[in-house]
Coordinates of C-alpha atoms in Angstrom, one line a residue:
X172 CA 14.7 68.6 5.3
X173 CA 14.0 72.2 4.3
X174 CA 12.4 71.5 1.0
X175 CA 9.3 73.4 0.0
X176 CA 6.1 71.4 0.4
X177 CA 3.7 71.8 -2.6
X178 CA 0.3 73.3 -2.1
X179 CA -2.7 70.8 -2.0
X180 CA -4.4 70.3 -5.4
X181 CA -7.4 72.6 -5.9
X182 CA -9.0 71.3 -9.1
X183 CA -11.6 68.6 -9.8
X184 CA -12.7 66.6 -6.7
X185 CA -9.8 68.1 -4.8
X186 CA -11.4 71.6 -5.0
X187 CA -14.0 70.6 -2.4
X188 CA -12.2 68.1 -0.2
X189 CA -14.1 66.7 2.7
X190 CA -13.0 67.1 6.3
X191 CA -10.3 64.9 7.9
X192 CA -11.3 62.0 10.3
X193 CA -11.1 63.1 13.9
X194 CA -11.9 61.4 17.2
X195 CA -14.5 64.0 18.1
X196 CA -16.5 63.3 14.9
X197 CA -18.3 60.3 16.3
X198 CA -17.7 58.6 19.7
X199 CA -19.0 55.4 18.2
X200 CA -16.5 55.4 15.4
X201 CA -13.5 53.2 14.9
X202 CA -11.5 56.4 14.8
X203 CA -12.6 57.3 18.3
X204 CA -11.9 53.9 19.7
X205 CA -8.6 53.7 17.9
X206 CA -7.4 56.8 19.6
X207 CA -8.9 56.3 23.1
X208 CA -8.5 52.5 23.3
X209 CA -6.2 51.0 20.7
X210 CA -3.3 53.5 21.0
X211 CA -3.2 53.3 24.9
X212 CA -3.3 49.5 24.7
X213 CA -0.3 49.6 22.3
X214 CA 1.5 51.8 24.7
X215 CA 0.7 49.4 27.6
X216 CA 2.1 46.5 25.7
X217 CA 5.2 48.5 24.9
X218 CA 5.7 49.2 28.6
X219 CA 5.2 45.6 29.5
X220 CA 7.7 44.4 26.9
X221 CA 10.4 47.1 27.6
X222 CA 12.7 48.1 30.4
X223 CA 12.4 51.8 30.8
X224 CA 14.0 54.0 33.5
X225 CA 11.4 55.5 35.9
X226 CA 11.5 59.0 34.5
X227 CA 11.0 57.7 30.9
X228 CA 8.3 55.3 32.0
X229 CA 6.4 58.2 33.7
X230 CA 6.5 60.3 30.6
X231 CA 5.2 57.5 28.5
X232 CA 2.4 56.8 31.0
X233 CA 1.5 60.5 30.9
X234 CA 1.3 60.4 27.1
X235 CA -0.8 57.3 27.3
X236 CA -3.2 58.7 29.9
X237 CA -3.7 61.9 27.9
X238 CA -4.6 59.9 24.8
X239 CA -6.9 57.5 26.7
X240 CA -8.9 60.4 28.3
X241 CA -8.9 62.3 25.0
X242 CA -8.0 65.4 27.0
X243 CA -4.2 65.3 26.6
X244 CA -2.8 68.3 24.7
X245 CA -0.6 68.4 21.7
X246 CA 2.9 69.7 22.6
X247 CA 5.9 70.5 20.4
X248 CA 8.2 67.7 19.3
X249 CA 11.6 68.4 20.9
X250 CA 15.1 67.4 19.9
X251 CA 17.9 67.9 17.4
X252 CA 16.9 65.3 14.8
X253 CA 16.5 66.2 11.1
X254 CA 12.7 66.1 11.2
X255 CA 12.1 68.4 14.3
X256 CA 11.8 71.6 12.2
X257 CA 9.2 69.9 10.0
X258 CA 7.4 68.7 13.1
X259 CA 7.2 72.2 14.4
X260 CA 5.4 73.1 11.2
X261 CA 3.1 70.0 11.4
X262 CA 2.2 70.7 15.0
X263 CA 1.9 74.5 15.0
X264 CA -1.8 74.5 14.0
X265 CA -2.7 72.0 16.7
X266 CA -0.7 73.0 19.7
X267 CA -2.9 73.1 22.8
X268 CA -5.6 71.1 21.1
X269 CA -6.7 67.7 22.5
X270 CA -6.1 64.4 20.8
X271 CA -9.7 64.2 19.9
X272 CA -9.8 67.6 18.3
X273 CA -7.1 67.1 15.7
X274 CA -6.9 64.8 12.6
X275 CA -6.6 61.1 13.4
X276 CA -3.7 60.6 11.1
X277 CA -1.8 63.4 12.9
X278 CA -2.6 61.9 16.3
X279 CA -1.1 58.5 15.3
X280 CA 2.0 60.0 13.6
X281 CA 2.5 62.4 16.5
X282 CA 2.2 59.7 19.1
X283 CA 4.8 57.4 17.6
X284 CA 7.2 60.3 17.0
X285 CA 6.7 61.5 20.7
X286 CA 7.5 58.0 21.9
X287 CA 10.8 58.2 19.8
X288 CA 11.6 61.5 21.6
X289 CA 10.8 60.2 25.1
X290 CA 12.8 56.9 24.6
X291 CA 15.8 58.7 22.9
X292 CA 15.4 56.3 20.0
X293 CA 17.7 58.2 17.7
X294 CA 20.7 57.9 20.1
X295 CA 21.0 54.3 19.1
X296 CA 18.3 53.1 16.6
X297 CA 19.6 49.5 16.5
X298 CA 19.1 49.1 20.2
X299 CA 16.3 51.5 21.2
X300 CA 13.4 50.3 19.2
X301 CA 10.6 50.2 21.8
X302 CA 8.7 47.7 19.7
X303 CA 11.6 45.3 19.0
X304 CA 10.2 42.5 21.2
X305 CA 6.8 42.6 19.4
X306 CA 8.6 42.5 16.0
X307 CA 10.7 39.6 17.1
X308 CA 7.6 37.7 18.1
X309 CA 6.0 38.5 14.8
X310 CA 8.9 37.2 12.8
X311 CA 9.1 34.1 14.8
X312 CA 5.4 33.4 14.3
X313 CA 5.9 34.0 10.5
X314 CA 8.8 31.5 10.1
X315 CA 6.9 28.3 9.9
X316 CA 4.4 29.5 7.3
X317 CA 7.3 30.9 5.3
X318 CA 9.2 27.6 5.6
X319 CA 6.2 25.9 4.0
X320 CA 6.1 28.5 1.2
X321 CA 9.8 28.1 0.6
X322 CA 9.5 24.3 0.2
X323 CA 6.6 24.7 -2.2
X324 CA 8.3 27.3 -4.3
X325 CA 11.7 25.6 -4.5
X326 CA 10.0 22.3 -5.3
X327 CA 8.4 24.0 -8.3
X328 CA 11.2 26.4 -9.0
X329 CA 10.9 26.5 -12.8
X330 CA 7.1 26.9 -12.7
X331 CA 7.2 29.5 -9.9
X332 CA 9.5 31.8 -11.8
X333 CA 7.5 31.6 -15.0
X334 CA 6.4 35.2 -15.9
X335 CA 2.8 34.4 -16.6
X336 CA -0.4 35.8 -15.2
X337 CA -1.2 32.9 -12.9
X338 CA 2.1 33.2 -11.1
X339 CA 1.8 37.0 -11.0
X340 CA -1.7 36.8 -9.5
X341 CA -0.5 34.3 -6.9
X342 CA 2.4 36.4 -5.7
X343 CA 0.3 39.6 -5.7
X344 CA -2.4 37.9 -3.6
X345 CA 0.2 36.7 -1.2
X346 CA 1.5 40.2 -0.7
X347 CA -2.1 41.5 -0.3
X348 CA -3.1 39.1 2.4
X349 CA 0.3 39.4 4.2
X350 CA -1.0 42.9 5.1
X351 CA -3.3 41.3 7.6
X352 CA -0.2 40.9 9.8
X353 CA -0.4 44.4 11.5
X354 CA 0.8 44.3 15.1
X355 CA -1.1 47.5 15.9
X356 CA -4.3 45.5 15.3
X357 CA -3.2 41.9 15.8
X358 CA -0.5 41.9 18.5
X359 CA -0.5 38.1 18.6
X360 CA 1.2 38.1 15.2
X361 CA 0.5 35.9 12.2
X362 CA 0.2 32.2 11.9
X363 CA -0.5 29.6 9.3
X364 CA -4.2 30.7 9.0
X365 CA -3.0 33.7 7.1
X366 CA -1.6 31.5 4.4
X367 CA -4.9 30.0 3.6
X368 CA -6.3 30.7 0.2
X369 CA -8.6 33.7 0.7
X370 CA -12.1 33.9 -0.9
X371 CA -11.9 35.9 -4.1
X372 CA -15.2 37.6 -3.0
X373 CA -13.3 39.2 -0.1
X374 CA -11.3 41.3 -2.6
X375 CA -13.5 44.3 -3.2
X376 CA -11.4 45.7 -6.0
X377 CA -9.4 43.3 -8.1
X378 CA -7.2 45.0 -10.7
X379 CA -4.5 42.3 -11.1
X380 CA -5.5 41.5 -14.7
X381 CA -5.3 45.2 -15.6
X382 CA -1.8 45.5 -14.0
X383 CA -0.6 42.4 -15.9
X384 CA -2.2 43.5 -19.2
X385 CA -0.4 46.9 -18.8
X386 CA 3.1 45.3 -18.2
X387 CA 4.5 46.6 -21.5
X388 CA 4.6 50.0 -19.8
X389 CA 6.4 48.9 -16.6
X390 CA 8.1 45.6 -17.1
X391 CA 11.8 45.4 -17.5
X392 CA 12.6 48.6 -15.7
X393 CA 13.1 50.0 -12.2
X394 CA 10.1 49.7 -9.8
X395 CA 9.4 50.8 -6.3
X396 CA 7.4 49.4 -3.3
X397 CA 6.3 51.5 -0.3
X398 CA 6.2 48.8 2.4
X399 CA 4.1 48.6 5.5
X400 CA 4.7 45.9 8.2
X401 CA 7.7 43.8 9.0
X402 CA 7.3 40.2 10.0
X403 CA 5.1 38.0 7.8
X404 CA 4.1 40.9 5.5
X405 CA 7.6 42.0 4.9
X406 CA 8.6 38.4 3.9
X407 CA 5.6 38.3 1.5
X408 CA 6.8 41.6 0.0
X409 CA 10.3 40.3 -0.3
X410 CA 8.9 37.3 -2.1
X411 CA 7.1 39.7 -4.6
X412 CA 10.4 41.5 -5.1
X413 CA 12.2 38.2 -5.6
X414 CA 9.7 37.1 -8.2
X415 CA 9.8 40.4 -10.1
X416 CA 13.6 40.5 -10.2
X417 CA 14.1 36.8 -11.0
X418 CA 11.6 36.9 -13.9
X419 CA 13.3 40.1 -15.2
X420 CA 10.0 41.9 -15.0
X421 CA 12.1 44.4 -12.9
X422 CA 15.7 45.3 -13.1
X423 CA 15.9 47.1 -9.8
X424 CA 13.5 47.6 -7.0
X425 CA 13.6 50.3 -4.3
X426 CA 11.9 49.7 -1.0
X427 CA 10.7 52.8 0.7
X428 CA 10.5 52.4 4.5
X429 CA 10.0 54.4 7.7
X430 CA 12.8 56.3 9.3
X431 CA 11.7 55.2 12.8
X432 CA 9.3 52.7 14.3
X433 CA 5.7 53.5 13.8
X434 CA 2.4 51.6 14.2
X435 CA 4.4 49.0 16.2
X436 CA 5.4 46.8 13.2
X437 CA 6.0 49.2 10.3
X438 CA 9.3 48.3 8.7
X439 CA 12.4 50.4 9.0
X440 CA 15.7 49.9 7.1
X441 CA 17.1 48.1 10.1
X442 CA 14.1 45.7 10.1
X443 CA 14.5 44.8 6.5
X444 CA 18.2 44.0 6.7
X445 CA 17.8 42.1 10.0
X446 CA 14.9 40.0 8.5
X447 CA 17.0 39.1 5.5
X448 CA 20.0 38.3 7.7
X449 CA 17.9 36.0 10.0
X450 CA 16.5 34.2 7.0
X451 CA 20.0 33.6 5.6
X452 CA 21.0 31.7 8.8
X453 CA 17.7 29.8 9.4
X454 CA 17.9 26.1 10.2
X455 CA 15.8 25.3 7.1
X456 CA 18.0 25.1 4.0
X457 CA 15.2 26.3 1.8
X458 CA 14.7 29.5 3.8
X459 CA 18.5 30.0 3.8
X460 CA 18.5 29.9 0.0
X461 CA 16.0 32.7 -0.2
X462 CA 17.7 34.8 2.5
X463 CA 21.1 34.5 0.9
X464 CA 19.6 35.3 -2.5
X465 CA 18.1 38.5 -1.1
X466 CA 21.4 39.4 0.6
X467 CA 22.9 39.2 -2.9
X468 CA 20.2 41.4 -4.2
X469 CA 21.2 44.1 -1.6
X470 CA 24.9 43.6 -2.3
X471 CA 24.5 43.9 -6.1
X472 CA 22.2 46.9 -5.9
X473 CA 19.2 45.1 -7.4
X474 CA 17.3 45.8 -4.1
X475 CA 17.7 49.3 -2.6
X476 CA 16.3 50.1 0.8
X477 CA 15.6 53.8 1.3
X478 CA 14.2 55.3 4.5
X479 CA 12.9 58.8 5.0
X480 CA 11.2 60.8 7.7
X481 CA 8.4 61.7 5.3
X482 CA 6.9 58.2 5.7
X483 CA 6.6 58.9 9.4
X484 CA 5.0 62.3 8.9
X485 CA 1.3 63.2 9.1
X486 CA 1.3 64.8 5.7
X487 CA -0.8 63.6 2.8
X488 CA 0.8 62.5 -0.5
X489 CA -0.1 65.8 -2.2
X490 CA 2.2 67.4 0.4
X491 CA 5.2 65.1 -0.1
X492 CA 8.6 66.8 -0.4
X493 CA 10.2 67.3 -3.8
X494 CA 12.8 64.5 -3.4
X495 CA 10.1 61.9 -2.6
X496 CA 8.0 63.0 -5.6
X497 CA 11.1 62.9 -7.8
X498 CA 12.0 59.4 -6.6
X499 CA 8.5 58.0 -7.3
X500 CA 8.2 59.8 -10.6
X501 CA 11.4 58.2 -11.8
X502 CA 9.8 54.7 -12.0
X503 CA 6.8 53.6 -14.1
X504 CA 5.0 51.7 -11.3
X505 CA 4.8 51.9 -7.5
X506 CA 3.4 49.1 -5.3
X507 CA 2.0 50.7 -2.2
X508 CA 1.2 48.6 0.9
X509 CA -1.2 49.0 3.7
X510 CA -3.7 51.3 5.4
X511 CA -1.5 54.2 6.4
X512 CA -0.3 54.7 2.8
X513 CA -3.8 54.4 1.5
X514 CA -5.0 57.0 4.0
X515 CA -2.1 59.2 3.0
X516 CA -3.1 59.1 -0.7
X517 CA -6.6 60.2 0.4
X518 CA -5.5 62.7 3.0
X519 CA -7.4 60.6 5.6
X520 CA -10.5 62.5 4.7
X521 CA -14.2 61.6 4.8
X522 CA -14.5 60.7 1.1
X523 CA -17.7 59.0 -0.1
X524 CA -17.0 55.3 -0.7
X525 CA -18.1 55.5 -4.3
X526 CA -15.9 58.6 -5.0
X527 CA -13.4 58.1 -7.9
X528 CA -10.0 57.0 -6.5
X529 CA -8.5 57.9 -9.8
X530 CA -9.8 61.5 -9.5
X531 CA -8.6 61.8 -5.9
X532 CA -5.2 60.4 -6.7
X533 CA -4.8 62.4 -10.0
X534 CA -2.0 64.4 -8.5
X535 CA 0.1 61.2 -7.9
X536 CA 3.3 61.3 -10.0
X537 CA 3.2 57.8 -11.4
X538 CA 1.1 54.6 -11.9
X539 CA 0.2 53.1 -8.6
X540 CA -0.9 49.6 -7.3
X541 CA -2.5 49.8 -3.8
X542 CA -2.5 46.5 -1.9
X543 CA -4.4 46.8 1.4
X544 CA -6.6 44.8 3.8
X545 CA -9.1 47.3 5.1
X546 CA -8.4 48.4 8.7
X547 CA -9.4 52.0 8.7
X548 CA -12.5 54.0 7.8
X549 CA -11.2 55.3 4.4
X550 CA -12.3 53.6 1.2
X551 CA -13.1 54.9 -2.3
X552 CA -13.6 53.5 -5.8
X553 CA -16.4 51.1 -5.0
X554 CA -19.5 50.7 -7.1
X555 CA -22.9 51.1 -5.5
X556 CA -23.4 47.4 -5.9
X557 CA -20.1 46.6 -4.2
X558 CA -20.9 49.0 -1.4
X559 CA -24.4 47.5 -0.8
X560 CA -22.8 44.0 -0.5
X561 CA -20.6 45.0 2.4
X562 CA -22.1 47.9 4.2
X563 CA -24.6 45.7 6.2
X564 CA -21.5 44.6 8.1
X565 CA -20.9 47.3 10.6
X566 CA -17.1 46.8 10.8
X567 CA -16.4 45.9 7.1
X568 CA -13.8 48.7 6.8
X569 CA -11.7 47.9 9.9
X570 CA -11.2 44.2 10.6
X571 CA -8.9 43.3 7.7
X572 CA -11.4 40.8 6.4
X573 CA -11.7 42.6 3.0
X574 CA -8.8 43.5 0.7
X575 CA -8.2 45.6 -2.4
X576 CA -5.8 45.4 -5.4
X577 CA -6.4 48.8 -6.8
X578 CA -4.6 50.1 -9.9
X579 CA -4.3 53.8 -10.7
X580 CA -3.0 54.1 -14.3
X581 CA -1.4 57.4 -15.1
X582 CA -1.6 56.6 -18.8
X583 CA -5.4 57.2 -18.9

């Protein structure tokens, strides 16, 4: 991973970028509580679920205590893994700073990478995932809702795989609301309540019609999806992939996933393959049918799972390595899931909520569909009327209540 990282854009709105979100900005902010309360709680749950040797447990507790107090200092990432040299570059400007003095996105990426170092994750990734127990609980809680979905879809198999707008909208909405299932915010997992039809008013930006109307530019070719969580959300995303491939709206789809566990439930290549394998041996024949079909997608190369250290890095999208930019540029449309990726597009900066997302993301190499339920204090592209409708709710950006289906069309 010695590729040159491009310089940040310096024209248009990017010429005067706002500052990054930091814990010290406002001690009443979600950013501050996310660092000093949510992250330590996640580490506590990880310690309760795992069996760590005393020296390892002590190092984890020290990391947790430094984050909770806000006074812990950024130290180098150590090891021999492929990403260590890059992490030296990422960390160098912040060494010796406290967790509250550095950008929030950096704090989160750094914390999860430090946990991988302390737990020696890379010695045996299949067995050393410190969040494995939480992921298993999440998948278990997702199975009953998915069994119901499978029964509905197979019962109406011909109708479900009809490539029309109504079916496209239904599958896109399912993928959107699956994003609620984030174990870093909802450690209890996801249940049937997440299957309920969501109020259309809760989708602040709804570009599904635009995406569908523009299908002549992307349908019938290779597509990509940058995934977020495993468990219920991953199953919803696999359902989207299944629908696109079966209807021939896509000939091949690449899933871009994390290289190591992050944000508790973010999907890795191991998670994707394990989820599909478990679905293929489920007691429910309908679930088995989907699982085996998706295994065949993998075998036949229709579905490609590609992991990369970049997706675990603290770098914004305008600083993605050449090989990532080339991969995304090679497809006409990328589906992007979740908060972390949305924050990465925006550099996790203090943008005005009515700022033009299209202008901010003008550097992005291809057309983009962002599917996200709001769980972080970064949001752009709203009209003044949309903003006035939600800003009376103090936590409108952080609870996952609201969602967006936001389309950035490179044609325009």
